[in-house]
PDB file of C-alpha atoms in Angstrom:
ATOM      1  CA  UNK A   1       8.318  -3.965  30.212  1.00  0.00           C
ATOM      2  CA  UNK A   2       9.204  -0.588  28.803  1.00  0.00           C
ATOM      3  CA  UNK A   3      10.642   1.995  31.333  1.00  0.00           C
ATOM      4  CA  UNK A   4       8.118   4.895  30.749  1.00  0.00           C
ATOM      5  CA  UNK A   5       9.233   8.707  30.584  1.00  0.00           C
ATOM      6  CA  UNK A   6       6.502  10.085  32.174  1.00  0.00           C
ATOM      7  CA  UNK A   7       7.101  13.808  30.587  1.00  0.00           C
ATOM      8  CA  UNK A   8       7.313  12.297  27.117  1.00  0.00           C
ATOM      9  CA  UNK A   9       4.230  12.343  25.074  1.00  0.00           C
ATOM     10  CA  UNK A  10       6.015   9.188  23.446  1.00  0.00           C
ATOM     11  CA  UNK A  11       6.102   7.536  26.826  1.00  0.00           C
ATOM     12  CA  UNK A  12       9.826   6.987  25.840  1.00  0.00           C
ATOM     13  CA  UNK A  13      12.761   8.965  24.265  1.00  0.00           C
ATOM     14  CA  UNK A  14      12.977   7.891  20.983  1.00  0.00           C
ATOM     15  CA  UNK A  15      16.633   6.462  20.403  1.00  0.00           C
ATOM     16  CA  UNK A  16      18.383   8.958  17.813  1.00  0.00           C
ATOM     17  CA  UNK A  17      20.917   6.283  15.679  1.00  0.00           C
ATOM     18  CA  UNK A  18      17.667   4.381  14.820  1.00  0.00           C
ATOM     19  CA  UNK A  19      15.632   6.863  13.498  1.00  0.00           C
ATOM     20  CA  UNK A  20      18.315   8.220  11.798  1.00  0.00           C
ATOM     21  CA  UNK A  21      18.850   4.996  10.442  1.00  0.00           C
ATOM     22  CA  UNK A  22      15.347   5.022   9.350  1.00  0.00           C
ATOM     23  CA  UNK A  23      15.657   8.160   8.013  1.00  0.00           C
ATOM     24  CA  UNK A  24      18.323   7.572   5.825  1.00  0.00           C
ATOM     25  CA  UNK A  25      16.930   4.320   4.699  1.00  0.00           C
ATOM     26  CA  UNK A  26      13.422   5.776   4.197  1.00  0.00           C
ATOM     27  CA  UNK A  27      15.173   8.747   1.841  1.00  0.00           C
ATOM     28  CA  UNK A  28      17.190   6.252  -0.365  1.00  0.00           C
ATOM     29  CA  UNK A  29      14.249   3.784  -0.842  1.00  0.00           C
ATOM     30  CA  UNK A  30      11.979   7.138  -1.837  1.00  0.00           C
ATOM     31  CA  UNK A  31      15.268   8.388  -3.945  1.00  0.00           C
ATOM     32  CA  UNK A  32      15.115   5.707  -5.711  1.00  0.00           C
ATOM     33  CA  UNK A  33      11.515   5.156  -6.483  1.00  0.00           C
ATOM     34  CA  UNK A  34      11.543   8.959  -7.865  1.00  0.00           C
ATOM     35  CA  UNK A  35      14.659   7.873  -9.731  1.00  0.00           C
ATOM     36  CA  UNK A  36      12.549   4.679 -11.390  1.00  0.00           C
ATOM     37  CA  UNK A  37       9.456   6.537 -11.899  1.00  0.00           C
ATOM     38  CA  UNK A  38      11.210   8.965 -14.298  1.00  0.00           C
ATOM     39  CA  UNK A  39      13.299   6.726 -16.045  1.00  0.00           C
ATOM     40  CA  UNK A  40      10.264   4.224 -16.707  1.00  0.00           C
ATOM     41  CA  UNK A  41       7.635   7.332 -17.363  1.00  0.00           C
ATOM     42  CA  UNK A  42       5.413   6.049 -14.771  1.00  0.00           C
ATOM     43  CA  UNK A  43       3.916   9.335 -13.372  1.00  0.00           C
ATOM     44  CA  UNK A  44       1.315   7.957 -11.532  1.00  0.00           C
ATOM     45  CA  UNK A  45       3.693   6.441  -8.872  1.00  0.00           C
ATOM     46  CA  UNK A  46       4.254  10.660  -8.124  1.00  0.00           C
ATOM     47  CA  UNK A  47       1.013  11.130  -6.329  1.00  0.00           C
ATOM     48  CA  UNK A  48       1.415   7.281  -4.530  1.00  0.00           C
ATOM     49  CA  UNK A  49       4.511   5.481  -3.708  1.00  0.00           C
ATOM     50  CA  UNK A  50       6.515   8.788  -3.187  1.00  0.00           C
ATOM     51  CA  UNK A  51       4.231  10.807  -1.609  1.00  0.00           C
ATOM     52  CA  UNK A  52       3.733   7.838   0.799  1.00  0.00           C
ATOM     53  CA  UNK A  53       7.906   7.789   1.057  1.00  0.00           C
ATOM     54  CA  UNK A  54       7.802  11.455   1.555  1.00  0.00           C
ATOM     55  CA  UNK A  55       5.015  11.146   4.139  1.00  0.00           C
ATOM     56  CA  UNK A  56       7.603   8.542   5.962  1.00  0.00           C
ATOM     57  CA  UNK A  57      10.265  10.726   5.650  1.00  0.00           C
ATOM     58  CA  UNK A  58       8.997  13.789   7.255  1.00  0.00           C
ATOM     59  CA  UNK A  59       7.322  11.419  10.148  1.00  0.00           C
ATOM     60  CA  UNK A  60      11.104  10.019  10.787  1.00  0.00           C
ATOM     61  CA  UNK A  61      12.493  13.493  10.914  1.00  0.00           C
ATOM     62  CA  UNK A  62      10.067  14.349  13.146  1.00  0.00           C
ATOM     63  CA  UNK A  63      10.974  11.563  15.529  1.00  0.00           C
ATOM     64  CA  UNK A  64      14.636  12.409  15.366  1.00  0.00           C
ATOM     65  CA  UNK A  65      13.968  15.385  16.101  1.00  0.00           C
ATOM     66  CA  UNK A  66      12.056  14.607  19.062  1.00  0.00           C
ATOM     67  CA  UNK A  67      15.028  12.235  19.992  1.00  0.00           C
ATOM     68  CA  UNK A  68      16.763  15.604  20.728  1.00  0.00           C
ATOM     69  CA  UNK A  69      13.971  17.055  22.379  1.00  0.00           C
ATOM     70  CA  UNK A  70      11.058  15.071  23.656  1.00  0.00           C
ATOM     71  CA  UNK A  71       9.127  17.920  25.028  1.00  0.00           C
ATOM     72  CA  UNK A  72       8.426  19.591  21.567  1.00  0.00           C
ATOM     73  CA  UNK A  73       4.916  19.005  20.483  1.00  0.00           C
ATOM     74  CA  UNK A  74       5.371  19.765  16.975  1.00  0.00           C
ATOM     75  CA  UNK A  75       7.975  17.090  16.352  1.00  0.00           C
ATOM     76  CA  UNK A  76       5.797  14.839  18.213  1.00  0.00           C
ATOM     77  CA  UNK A  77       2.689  15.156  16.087  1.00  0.00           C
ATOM     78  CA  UNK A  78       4.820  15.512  12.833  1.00  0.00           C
ATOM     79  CA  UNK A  79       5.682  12.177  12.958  1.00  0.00           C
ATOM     80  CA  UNK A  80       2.762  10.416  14.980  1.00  0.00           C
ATOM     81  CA  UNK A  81       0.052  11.846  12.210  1.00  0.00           C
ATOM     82  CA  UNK A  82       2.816  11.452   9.380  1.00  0.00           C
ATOM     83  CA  UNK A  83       3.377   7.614  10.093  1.00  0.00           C
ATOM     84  CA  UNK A  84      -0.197   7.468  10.258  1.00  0.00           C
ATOM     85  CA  UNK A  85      -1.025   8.447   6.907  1.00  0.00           C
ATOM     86  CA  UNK A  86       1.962   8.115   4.251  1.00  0.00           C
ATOM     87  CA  UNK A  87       1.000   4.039   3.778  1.00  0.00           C
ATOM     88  CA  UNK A  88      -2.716   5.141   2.505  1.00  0.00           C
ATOM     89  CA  UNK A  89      -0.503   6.648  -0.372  1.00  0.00           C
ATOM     90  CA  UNK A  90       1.661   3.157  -0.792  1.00  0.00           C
ATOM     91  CA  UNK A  91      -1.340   1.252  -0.279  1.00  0.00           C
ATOM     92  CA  UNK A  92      -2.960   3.079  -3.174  1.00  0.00           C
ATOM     93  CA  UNK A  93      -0.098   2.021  -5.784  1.00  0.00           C
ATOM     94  CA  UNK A  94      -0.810  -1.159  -5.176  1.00  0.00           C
ATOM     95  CA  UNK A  95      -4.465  -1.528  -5.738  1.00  0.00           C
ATOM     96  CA  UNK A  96      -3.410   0.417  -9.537  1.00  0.00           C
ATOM     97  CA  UNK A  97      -0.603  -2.507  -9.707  1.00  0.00           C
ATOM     98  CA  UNK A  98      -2.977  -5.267  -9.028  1.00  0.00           C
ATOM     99  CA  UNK A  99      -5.705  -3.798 -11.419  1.00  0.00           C
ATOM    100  CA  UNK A 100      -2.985  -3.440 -13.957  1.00  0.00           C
ATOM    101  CA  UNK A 101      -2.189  -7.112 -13.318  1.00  0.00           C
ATOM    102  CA  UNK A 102      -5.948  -8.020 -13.729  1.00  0.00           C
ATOM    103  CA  UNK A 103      -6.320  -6.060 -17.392  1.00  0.00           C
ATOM    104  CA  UNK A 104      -3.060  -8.037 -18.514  1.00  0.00           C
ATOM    105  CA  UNK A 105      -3.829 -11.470 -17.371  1.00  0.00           C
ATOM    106  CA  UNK A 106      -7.657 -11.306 -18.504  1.00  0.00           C
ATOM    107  CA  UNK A 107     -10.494 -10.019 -16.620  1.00  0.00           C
ATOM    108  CA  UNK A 108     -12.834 -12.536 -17.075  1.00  0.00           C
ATOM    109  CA  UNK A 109     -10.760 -14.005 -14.566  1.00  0.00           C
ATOM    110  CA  UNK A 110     -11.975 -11.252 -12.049  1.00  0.00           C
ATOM    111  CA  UNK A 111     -15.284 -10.229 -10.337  1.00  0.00           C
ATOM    112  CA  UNK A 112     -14.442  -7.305 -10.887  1.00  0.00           C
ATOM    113  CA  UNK A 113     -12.411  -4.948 -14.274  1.00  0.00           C
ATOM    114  CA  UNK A 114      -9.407  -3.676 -13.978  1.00  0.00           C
ATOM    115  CA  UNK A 115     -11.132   0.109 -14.177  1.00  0.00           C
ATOM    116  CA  UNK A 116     -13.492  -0.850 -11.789  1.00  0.00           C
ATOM    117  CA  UNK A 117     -10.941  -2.471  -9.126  1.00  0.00           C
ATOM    118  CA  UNK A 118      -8.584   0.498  -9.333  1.00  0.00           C
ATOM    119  CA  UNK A 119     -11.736   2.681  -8.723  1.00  0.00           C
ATOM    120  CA  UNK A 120     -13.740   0.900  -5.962  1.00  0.00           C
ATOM    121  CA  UNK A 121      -9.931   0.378  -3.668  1.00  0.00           C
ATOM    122  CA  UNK A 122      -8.548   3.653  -4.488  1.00  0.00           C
ATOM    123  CA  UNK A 123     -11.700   5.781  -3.108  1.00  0.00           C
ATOM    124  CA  UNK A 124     -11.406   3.339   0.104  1.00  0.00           C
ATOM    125  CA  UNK A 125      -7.599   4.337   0.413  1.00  0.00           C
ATOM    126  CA  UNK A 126      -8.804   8.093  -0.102  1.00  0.00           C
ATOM    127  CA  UNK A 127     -11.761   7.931   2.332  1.00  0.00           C
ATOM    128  CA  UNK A 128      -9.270   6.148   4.873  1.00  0.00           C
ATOM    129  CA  UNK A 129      -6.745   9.168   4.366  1.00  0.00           C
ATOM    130  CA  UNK A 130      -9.183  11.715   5.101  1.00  0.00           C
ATOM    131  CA  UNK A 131     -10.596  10.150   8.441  1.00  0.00           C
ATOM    132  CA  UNK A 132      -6.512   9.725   9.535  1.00  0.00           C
ATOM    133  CA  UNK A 133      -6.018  13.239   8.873  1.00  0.00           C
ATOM    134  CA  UNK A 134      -9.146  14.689  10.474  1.00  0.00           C
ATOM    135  CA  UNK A 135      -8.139  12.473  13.630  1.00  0.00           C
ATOM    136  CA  UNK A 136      -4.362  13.555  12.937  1.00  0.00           C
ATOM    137  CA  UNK A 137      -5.357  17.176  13.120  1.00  0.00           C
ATOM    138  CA  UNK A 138      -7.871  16.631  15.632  1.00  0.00           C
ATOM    139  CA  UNK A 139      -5.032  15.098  17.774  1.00  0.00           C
ATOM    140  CA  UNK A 140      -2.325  17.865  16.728  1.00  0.00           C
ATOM    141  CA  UNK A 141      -4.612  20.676  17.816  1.00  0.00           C
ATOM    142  CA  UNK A 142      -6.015  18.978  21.020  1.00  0.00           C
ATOM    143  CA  UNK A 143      -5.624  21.219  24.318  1.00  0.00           C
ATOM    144  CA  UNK A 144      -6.210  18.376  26.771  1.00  0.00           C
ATOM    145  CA  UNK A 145      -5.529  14.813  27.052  1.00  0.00           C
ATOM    146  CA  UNK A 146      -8.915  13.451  26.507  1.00  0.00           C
ATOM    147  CA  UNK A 147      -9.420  15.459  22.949  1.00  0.00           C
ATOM    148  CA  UNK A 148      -6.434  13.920  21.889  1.00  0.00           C
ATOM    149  CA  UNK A 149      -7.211  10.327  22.955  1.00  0.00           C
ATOM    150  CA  UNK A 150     -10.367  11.208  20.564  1.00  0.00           C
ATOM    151  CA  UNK A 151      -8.189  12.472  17.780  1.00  0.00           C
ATOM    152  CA  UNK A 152      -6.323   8.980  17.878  1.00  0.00           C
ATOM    153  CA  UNK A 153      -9.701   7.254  18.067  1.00  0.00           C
ATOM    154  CA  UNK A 154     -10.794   9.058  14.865  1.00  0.00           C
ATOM    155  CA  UNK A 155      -7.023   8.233  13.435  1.00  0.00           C
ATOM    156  CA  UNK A 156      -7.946   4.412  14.365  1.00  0.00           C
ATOM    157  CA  UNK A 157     -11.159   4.488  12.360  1.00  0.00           C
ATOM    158  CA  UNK A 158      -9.021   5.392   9.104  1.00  0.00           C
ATOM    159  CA  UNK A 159      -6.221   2.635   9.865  1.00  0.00           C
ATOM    160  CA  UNK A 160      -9.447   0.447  10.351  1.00  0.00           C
ATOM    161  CA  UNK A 161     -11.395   0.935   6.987  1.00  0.00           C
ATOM    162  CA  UNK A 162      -7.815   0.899   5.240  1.00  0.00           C
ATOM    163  CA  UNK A 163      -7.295  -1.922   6.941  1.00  0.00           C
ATOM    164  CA  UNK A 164     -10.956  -3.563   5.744  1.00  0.00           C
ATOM    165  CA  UNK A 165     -10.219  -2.437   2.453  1.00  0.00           C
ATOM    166  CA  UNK A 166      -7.048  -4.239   2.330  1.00  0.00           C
ATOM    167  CA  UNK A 167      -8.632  -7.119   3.300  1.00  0.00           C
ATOM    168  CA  UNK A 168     -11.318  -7.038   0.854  1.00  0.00           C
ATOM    169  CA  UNK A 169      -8.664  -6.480  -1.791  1.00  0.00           C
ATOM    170  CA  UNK A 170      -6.505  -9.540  -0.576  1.00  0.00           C
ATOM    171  CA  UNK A 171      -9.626 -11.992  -0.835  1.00  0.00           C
ATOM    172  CA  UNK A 172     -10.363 -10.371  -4.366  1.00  0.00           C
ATOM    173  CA  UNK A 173      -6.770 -11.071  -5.482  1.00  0.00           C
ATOM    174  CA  UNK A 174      -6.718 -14.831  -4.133  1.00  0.00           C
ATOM    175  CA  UNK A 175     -10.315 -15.538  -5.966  1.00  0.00           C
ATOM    176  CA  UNK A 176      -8.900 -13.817  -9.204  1.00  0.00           C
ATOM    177  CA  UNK A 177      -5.492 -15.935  -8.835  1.00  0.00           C
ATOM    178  CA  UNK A 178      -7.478 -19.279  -8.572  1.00  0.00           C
ATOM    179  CA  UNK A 179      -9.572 -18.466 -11.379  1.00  0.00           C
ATOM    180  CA  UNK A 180      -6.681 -17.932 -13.451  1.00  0.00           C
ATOM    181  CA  UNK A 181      -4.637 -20.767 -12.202  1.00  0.00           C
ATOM    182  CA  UNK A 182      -7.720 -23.153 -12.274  1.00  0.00           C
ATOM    183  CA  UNK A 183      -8.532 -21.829 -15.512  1.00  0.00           C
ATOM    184  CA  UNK A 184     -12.046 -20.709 -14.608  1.00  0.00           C
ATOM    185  CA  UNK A 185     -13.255 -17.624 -15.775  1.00  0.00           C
ATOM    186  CA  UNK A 186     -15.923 -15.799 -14.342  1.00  0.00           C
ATOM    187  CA  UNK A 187     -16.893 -14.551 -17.654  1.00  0.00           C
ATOM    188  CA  UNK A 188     -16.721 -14.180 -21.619  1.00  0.00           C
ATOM    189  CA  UNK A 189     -13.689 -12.329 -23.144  1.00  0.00           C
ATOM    190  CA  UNK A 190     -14.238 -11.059 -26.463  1.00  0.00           C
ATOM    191  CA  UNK A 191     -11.529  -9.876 -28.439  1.00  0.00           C
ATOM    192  CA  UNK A 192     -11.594  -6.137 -29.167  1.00  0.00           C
ATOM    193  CA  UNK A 193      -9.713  -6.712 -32.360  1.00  0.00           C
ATOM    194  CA  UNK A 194     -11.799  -9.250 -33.856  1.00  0.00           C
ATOM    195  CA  UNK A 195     -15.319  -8.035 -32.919  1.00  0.00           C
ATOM    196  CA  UNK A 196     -16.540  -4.915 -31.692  1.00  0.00           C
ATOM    197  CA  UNK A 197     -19.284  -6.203 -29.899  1.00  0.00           C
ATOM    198  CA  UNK A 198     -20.730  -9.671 -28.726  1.00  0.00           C
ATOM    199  CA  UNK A 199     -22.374 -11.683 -30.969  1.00  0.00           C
ATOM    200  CA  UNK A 200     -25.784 -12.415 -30.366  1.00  0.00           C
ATOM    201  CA  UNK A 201     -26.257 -15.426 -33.202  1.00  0.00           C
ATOM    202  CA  UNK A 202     -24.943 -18.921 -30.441  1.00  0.00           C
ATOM    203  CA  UNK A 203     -22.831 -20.281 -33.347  1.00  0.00           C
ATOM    204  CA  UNK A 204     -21.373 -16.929 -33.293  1.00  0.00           C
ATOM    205  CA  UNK A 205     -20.548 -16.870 -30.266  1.00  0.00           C
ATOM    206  CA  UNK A 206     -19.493 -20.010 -29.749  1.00  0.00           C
ATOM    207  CA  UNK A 207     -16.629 -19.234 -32.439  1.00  0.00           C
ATOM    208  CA  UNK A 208     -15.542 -16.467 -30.458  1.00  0.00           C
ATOM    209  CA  UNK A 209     -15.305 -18.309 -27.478  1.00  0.00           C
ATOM    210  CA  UNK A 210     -13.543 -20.859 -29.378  1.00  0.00           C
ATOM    211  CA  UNK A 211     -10.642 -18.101 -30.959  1.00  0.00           C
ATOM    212  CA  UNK A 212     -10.444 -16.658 -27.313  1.00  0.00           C
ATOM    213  CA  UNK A 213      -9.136 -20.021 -25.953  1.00  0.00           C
ATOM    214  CA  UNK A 214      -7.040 -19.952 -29.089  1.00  0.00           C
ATOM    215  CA  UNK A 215      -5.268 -16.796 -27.537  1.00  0.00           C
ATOM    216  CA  UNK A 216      -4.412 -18.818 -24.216  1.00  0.00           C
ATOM    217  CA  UNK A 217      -5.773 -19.416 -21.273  1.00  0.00           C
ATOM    218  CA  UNK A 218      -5.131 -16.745 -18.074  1.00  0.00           C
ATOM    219  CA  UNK A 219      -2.113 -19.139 -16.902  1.00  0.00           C
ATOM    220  CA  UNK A 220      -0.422 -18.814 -20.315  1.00  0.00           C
ATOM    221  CA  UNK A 221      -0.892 -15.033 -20.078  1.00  0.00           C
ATOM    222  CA  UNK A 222       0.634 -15.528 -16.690  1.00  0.00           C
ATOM    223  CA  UNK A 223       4.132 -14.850 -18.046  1.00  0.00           C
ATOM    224  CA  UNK A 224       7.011 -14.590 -15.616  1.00  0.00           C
ATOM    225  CA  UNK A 225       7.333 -11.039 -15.361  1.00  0.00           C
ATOM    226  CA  UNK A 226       4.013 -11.065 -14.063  1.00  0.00           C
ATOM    227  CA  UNK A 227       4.764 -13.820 -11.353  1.00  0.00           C
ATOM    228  CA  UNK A 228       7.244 -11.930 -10.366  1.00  0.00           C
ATOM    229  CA  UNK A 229       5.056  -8.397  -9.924  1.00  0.00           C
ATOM    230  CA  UNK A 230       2.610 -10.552  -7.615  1.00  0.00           C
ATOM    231  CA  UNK A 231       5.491 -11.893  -5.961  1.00  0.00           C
ATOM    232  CA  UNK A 232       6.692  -8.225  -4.811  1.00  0.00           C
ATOM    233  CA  UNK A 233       2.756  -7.242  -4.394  1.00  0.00           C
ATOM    234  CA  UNK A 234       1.806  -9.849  -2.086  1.00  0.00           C
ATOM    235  CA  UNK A 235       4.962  -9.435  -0.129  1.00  0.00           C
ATOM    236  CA  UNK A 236       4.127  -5.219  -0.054  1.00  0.00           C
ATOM    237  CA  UNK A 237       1.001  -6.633   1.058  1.00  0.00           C
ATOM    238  CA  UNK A 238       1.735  -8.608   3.910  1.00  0.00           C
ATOM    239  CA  UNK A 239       4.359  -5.688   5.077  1.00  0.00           C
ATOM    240  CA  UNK A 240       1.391  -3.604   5.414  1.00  0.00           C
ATOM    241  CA  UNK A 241      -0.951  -5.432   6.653  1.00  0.00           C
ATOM    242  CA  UNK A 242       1.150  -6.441   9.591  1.00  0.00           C
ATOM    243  CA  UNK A 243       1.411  -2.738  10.424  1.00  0.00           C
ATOM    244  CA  UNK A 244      -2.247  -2.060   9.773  1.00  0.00           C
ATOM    245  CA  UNK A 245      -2.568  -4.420  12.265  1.00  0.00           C
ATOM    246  CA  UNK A 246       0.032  -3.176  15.060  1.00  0.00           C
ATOM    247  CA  UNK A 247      -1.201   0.495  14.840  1.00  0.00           C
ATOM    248  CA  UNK A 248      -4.870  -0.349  15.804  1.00  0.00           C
ATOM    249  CA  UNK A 249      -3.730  -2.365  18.411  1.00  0.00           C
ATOM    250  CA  UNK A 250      -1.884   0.856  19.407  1.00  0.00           C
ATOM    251  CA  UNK A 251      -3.693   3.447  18.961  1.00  0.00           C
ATOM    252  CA  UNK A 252      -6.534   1.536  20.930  1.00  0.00           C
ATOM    253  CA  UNK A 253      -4.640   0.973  23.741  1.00  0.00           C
ATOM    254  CA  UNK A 254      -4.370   5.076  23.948  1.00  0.00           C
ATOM    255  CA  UNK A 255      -1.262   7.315  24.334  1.00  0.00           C
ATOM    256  CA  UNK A 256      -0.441   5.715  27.448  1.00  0.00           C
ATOM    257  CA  UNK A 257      -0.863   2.183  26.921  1.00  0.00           C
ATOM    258  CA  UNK A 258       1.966  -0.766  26.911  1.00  0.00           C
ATOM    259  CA  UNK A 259       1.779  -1.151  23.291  1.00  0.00           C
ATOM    260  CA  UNK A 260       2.238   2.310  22.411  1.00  0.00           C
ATOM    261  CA  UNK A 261       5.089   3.476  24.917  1.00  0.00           C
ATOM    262  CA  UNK A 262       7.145   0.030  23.433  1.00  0.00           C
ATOM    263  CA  UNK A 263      10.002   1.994  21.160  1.00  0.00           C
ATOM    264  CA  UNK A 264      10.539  -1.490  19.935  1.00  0.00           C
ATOM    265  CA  UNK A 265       7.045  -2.791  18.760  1.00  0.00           C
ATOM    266  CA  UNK A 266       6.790   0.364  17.347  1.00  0.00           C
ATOM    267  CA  UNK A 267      10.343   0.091  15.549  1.00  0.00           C
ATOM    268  CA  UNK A 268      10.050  -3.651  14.151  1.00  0.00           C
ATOM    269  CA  UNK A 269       6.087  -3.574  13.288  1.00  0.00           C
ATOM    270  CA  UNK A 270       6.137   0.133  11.855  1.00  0.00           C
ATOM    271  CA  UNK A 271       9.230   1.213  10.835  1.00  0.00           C
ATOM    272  CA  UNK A 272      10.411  -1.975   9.704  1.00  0.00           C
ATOM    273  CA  UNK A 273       7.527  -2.884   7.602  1.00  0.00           C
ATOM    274  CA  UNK A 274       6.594   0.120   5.783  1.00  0.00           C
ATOM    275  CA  UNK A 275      10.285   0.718   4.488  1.00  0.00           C
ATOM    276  CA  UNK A 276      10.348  -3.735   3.505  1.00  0.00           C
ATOM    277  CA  UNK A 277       7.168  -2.588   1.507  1.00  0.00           C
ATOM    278  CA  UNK A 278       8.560   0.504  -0.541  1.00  0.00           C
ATOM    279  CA  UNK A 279      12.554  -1.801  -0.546  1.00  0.00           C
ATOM    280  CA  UNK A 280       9.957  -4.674  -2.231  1.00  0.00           C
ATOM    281  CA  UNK A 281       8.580  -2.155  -4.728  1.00  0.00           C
ATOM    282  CA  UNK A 282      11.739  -1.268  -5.598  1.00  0.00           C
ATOM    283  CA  UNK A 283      12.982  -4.174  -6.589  1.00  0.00           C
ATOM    284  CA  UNK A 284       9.903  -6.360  -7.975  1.00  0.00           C
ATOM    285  CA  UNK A 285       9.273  -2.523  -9.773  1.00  0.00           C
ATOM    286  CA  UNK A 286       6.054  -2.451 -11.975  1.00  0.00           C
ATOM    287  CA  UNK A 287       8.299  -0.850 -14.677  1.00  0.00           C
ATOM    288  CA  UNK A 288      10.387  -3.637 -14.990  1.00  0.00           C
ATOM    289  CA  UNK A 289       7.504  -6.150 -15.377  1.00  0.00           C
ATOM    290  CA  UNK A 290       3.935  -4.742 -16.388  1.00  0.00           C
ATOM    291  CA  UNK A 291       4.776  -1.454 -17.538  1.00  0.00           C
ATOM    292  CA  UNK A 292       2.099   0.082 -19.973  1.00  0.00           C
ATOM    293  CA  UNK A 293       1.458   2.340 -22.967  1.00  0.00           C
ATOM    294  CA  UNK A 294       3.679   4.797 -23.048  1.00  0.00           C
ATOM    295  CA  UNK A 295       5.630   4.334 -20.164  1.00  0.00           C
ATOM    296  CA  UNK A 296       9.086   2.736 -20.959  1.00  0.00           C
ATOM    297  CA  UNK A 297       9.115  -1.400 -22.153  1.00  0.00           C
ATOM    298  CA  UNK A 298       6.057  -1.321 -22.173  1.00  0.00           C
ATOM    299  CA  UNK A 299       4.075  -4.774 -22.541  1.00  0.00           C
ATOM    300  CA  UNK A 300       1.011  -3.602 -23.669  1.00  0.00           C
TER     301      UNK A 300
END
C-alpha cells in the first residue's frame, strides 16, 4: 500500500524525474504532431490532437511543479483538472479520423455517414469537456473538502459520458468493419459521378447497383494505408479507454481513496496511456494514410 502524505492534497509527493520525464516526452510527442500538421496541411488536428498535447503538457508541469512544492494549490489543480480534460481534445481527432475512414471505404457500409458520425461523437466529446471543466473549476475554487469531493464528482460525470461515447463509437466501428469485411452493406451507394440522383425506374437501378459493385467492394477499397490508419486508431483507442476507465475508478474513490493516493496507478494507467495514444498518432499519422483534399498526398 501507498505511504500517504497526509498534508499533500495528492496524498503523495509526486516523484520529480518522472514527471519530468513525462514532461519532456509529452512536449516532443505534441512537437511533433504540430510539426506534421503543418507539413501535411491538416489544420483541423490544431483545435484536437495538440490542444489535447498542450492540455497534457501544462497538467505535467503542474505536477512537477508540485513535486517541488506539494502544498501549492494552484499546481495541484493545474494538473488534476488539466489531465482531466486534454484527452476530450485527442478523443475528438479520432472520431474525425474514423469518419474520414468511413467516407473513404464506403458508407453504405455504416449506420451511420461520415458527416453524421463526425457530428453525433464530436458534440459528445464537447458536452463531456464542458461537464469536466465545470467540475474542474468547481473543484479548483472549492473552500472545503466536501465542495471539492463534489467538483470531482461533477469531473467523473464528464470522464463517464466520454467514456459512453467512446464506447458507443467502438461498437459503431466493429459493426462498420464487419460490414465491410463481410461485404454487407447496410445500404445503396450511388455514384455521384454517374448519376445525380437515384433512379426510380428498378432496371435502373439495378444497373447502378450493378456499376457500383463494378467499382469494388468495401474490402477492395480497404487499401493498406487504410489498414494501417485503423491499426493506429484502434490502438489510440484502447490507450484511452484504459484511462477512461482508471480515472472513474479514481475519482470515485474521492481525494483520499487508495486508488487515487497510488503515484503508480496513476503513472502507468494515466500518464502512460495518454502519451502511447498521441506516440500512436504520430506514427500511424492520418497524413500519411487518408489525408484529404487539399491537405498534402491527398487520396481523395
Amino acid at each position: 500500500m501507498a505511504n500517504i502524505v497526509e498534508d499533500s492534497a495528492y496524498g503523495f509527493i509526486p516523484t520529480l524525474w518522472i514527471c519530468a520525464l513525462f514532461l519532456v516526452l509529452y512536449s516532443l510527442s505534441t512537437a511533433t504532431h504540430v510539426g506534421q500538421a503543418i507539413y501535411y496541411r491538416m489544420w483541423w488536428l490544431f483545435p484536437t490532437m495538440i490542444f489535447g498535447g498542450i492540455g497534457e503538457i501544462i497538467g505535467w508541469t503542474g505536477r512537477l511543479w508540485s513535486s517541488q512544492n506539494y502544498h501549492n494549490e494552484k499546481a495541484f489543480y493545474m494538473n488534476i483538472c488539466s489531465t482531466i480534460i486534454a484527452p476530450s481534445f485527442m478523443t475528438a481527432a479520432m472520431f474525425i479520423i474514423m469518419g474520414r475512414i468511413i467516407g473513404l471505404v464506403g458508407e453504405e457500409y455504416s449506420r451511420l455517414r461520415p458527416r453524421t458520425y463526425s457530428i453525433v461523437f464530436v458534440t459528445a466529446d464537447f458536452a463531456a469537456l464542458i461537464v469536466q471543466s465545470v467540475g474542474g473549476a468547481a473543484a479548483a475554487m472549492a473552500d472545503t473538502h466536501e465542495a471539492s469531493e463534489k467538483g470531482s464528482h461533477v469531473m467523473v460525470a464528464g470522464i463517464i459520458i466520454q467514456m459512453a461515447a467512446i464506447t458507443i463509437y467502438c461498437i459503431i466501428q466493429a459493426d462498420f468493419l464487419w460490414h465491410v469485411l463481410s461485404d454487407r452493406p447496410v445500404r445503396i451507394r450511388f455514384s455521384r459521378s454517374v448519376v445525380a440522383t437515384p433512379p426510380s425506374d428498378p432496371e435502373d437501378a439495378s444497373r447502378m447497383v450493378s456499376l457500383e459493385k463494378q467499382a469494388g467492394s468495401g474490402r477492395a477499397r480497404l487499401t493498406s494505408n487504410i489498414k494501417n490508419m485503423l491499426i493506429g486508431l484502434i490502438l489510440a483507442t484502447v490507450f484511452i479507454y484504459i484511462r477512461s476507465i482508471y480515472r472513474t475508478i479514481e475519482l470515485l474513490g474521492g481525494w483520499k481513496g487508495k486508488v487515487y493516493v497510488n503515484q503508480k496507478l496513476f503513472n502507468s494507467l494515466d500518464g502512460m496511456p495518454i502519451f502511447m495514444a498521441m506516440f500512436v498518432l504520430n506514427v500511424f499519422h492520418p497524413g500519411r494514410f487518408i489525408a484529404m483534399g487539399n491537405e498534402r498526398n491527398a487520396v481523395a
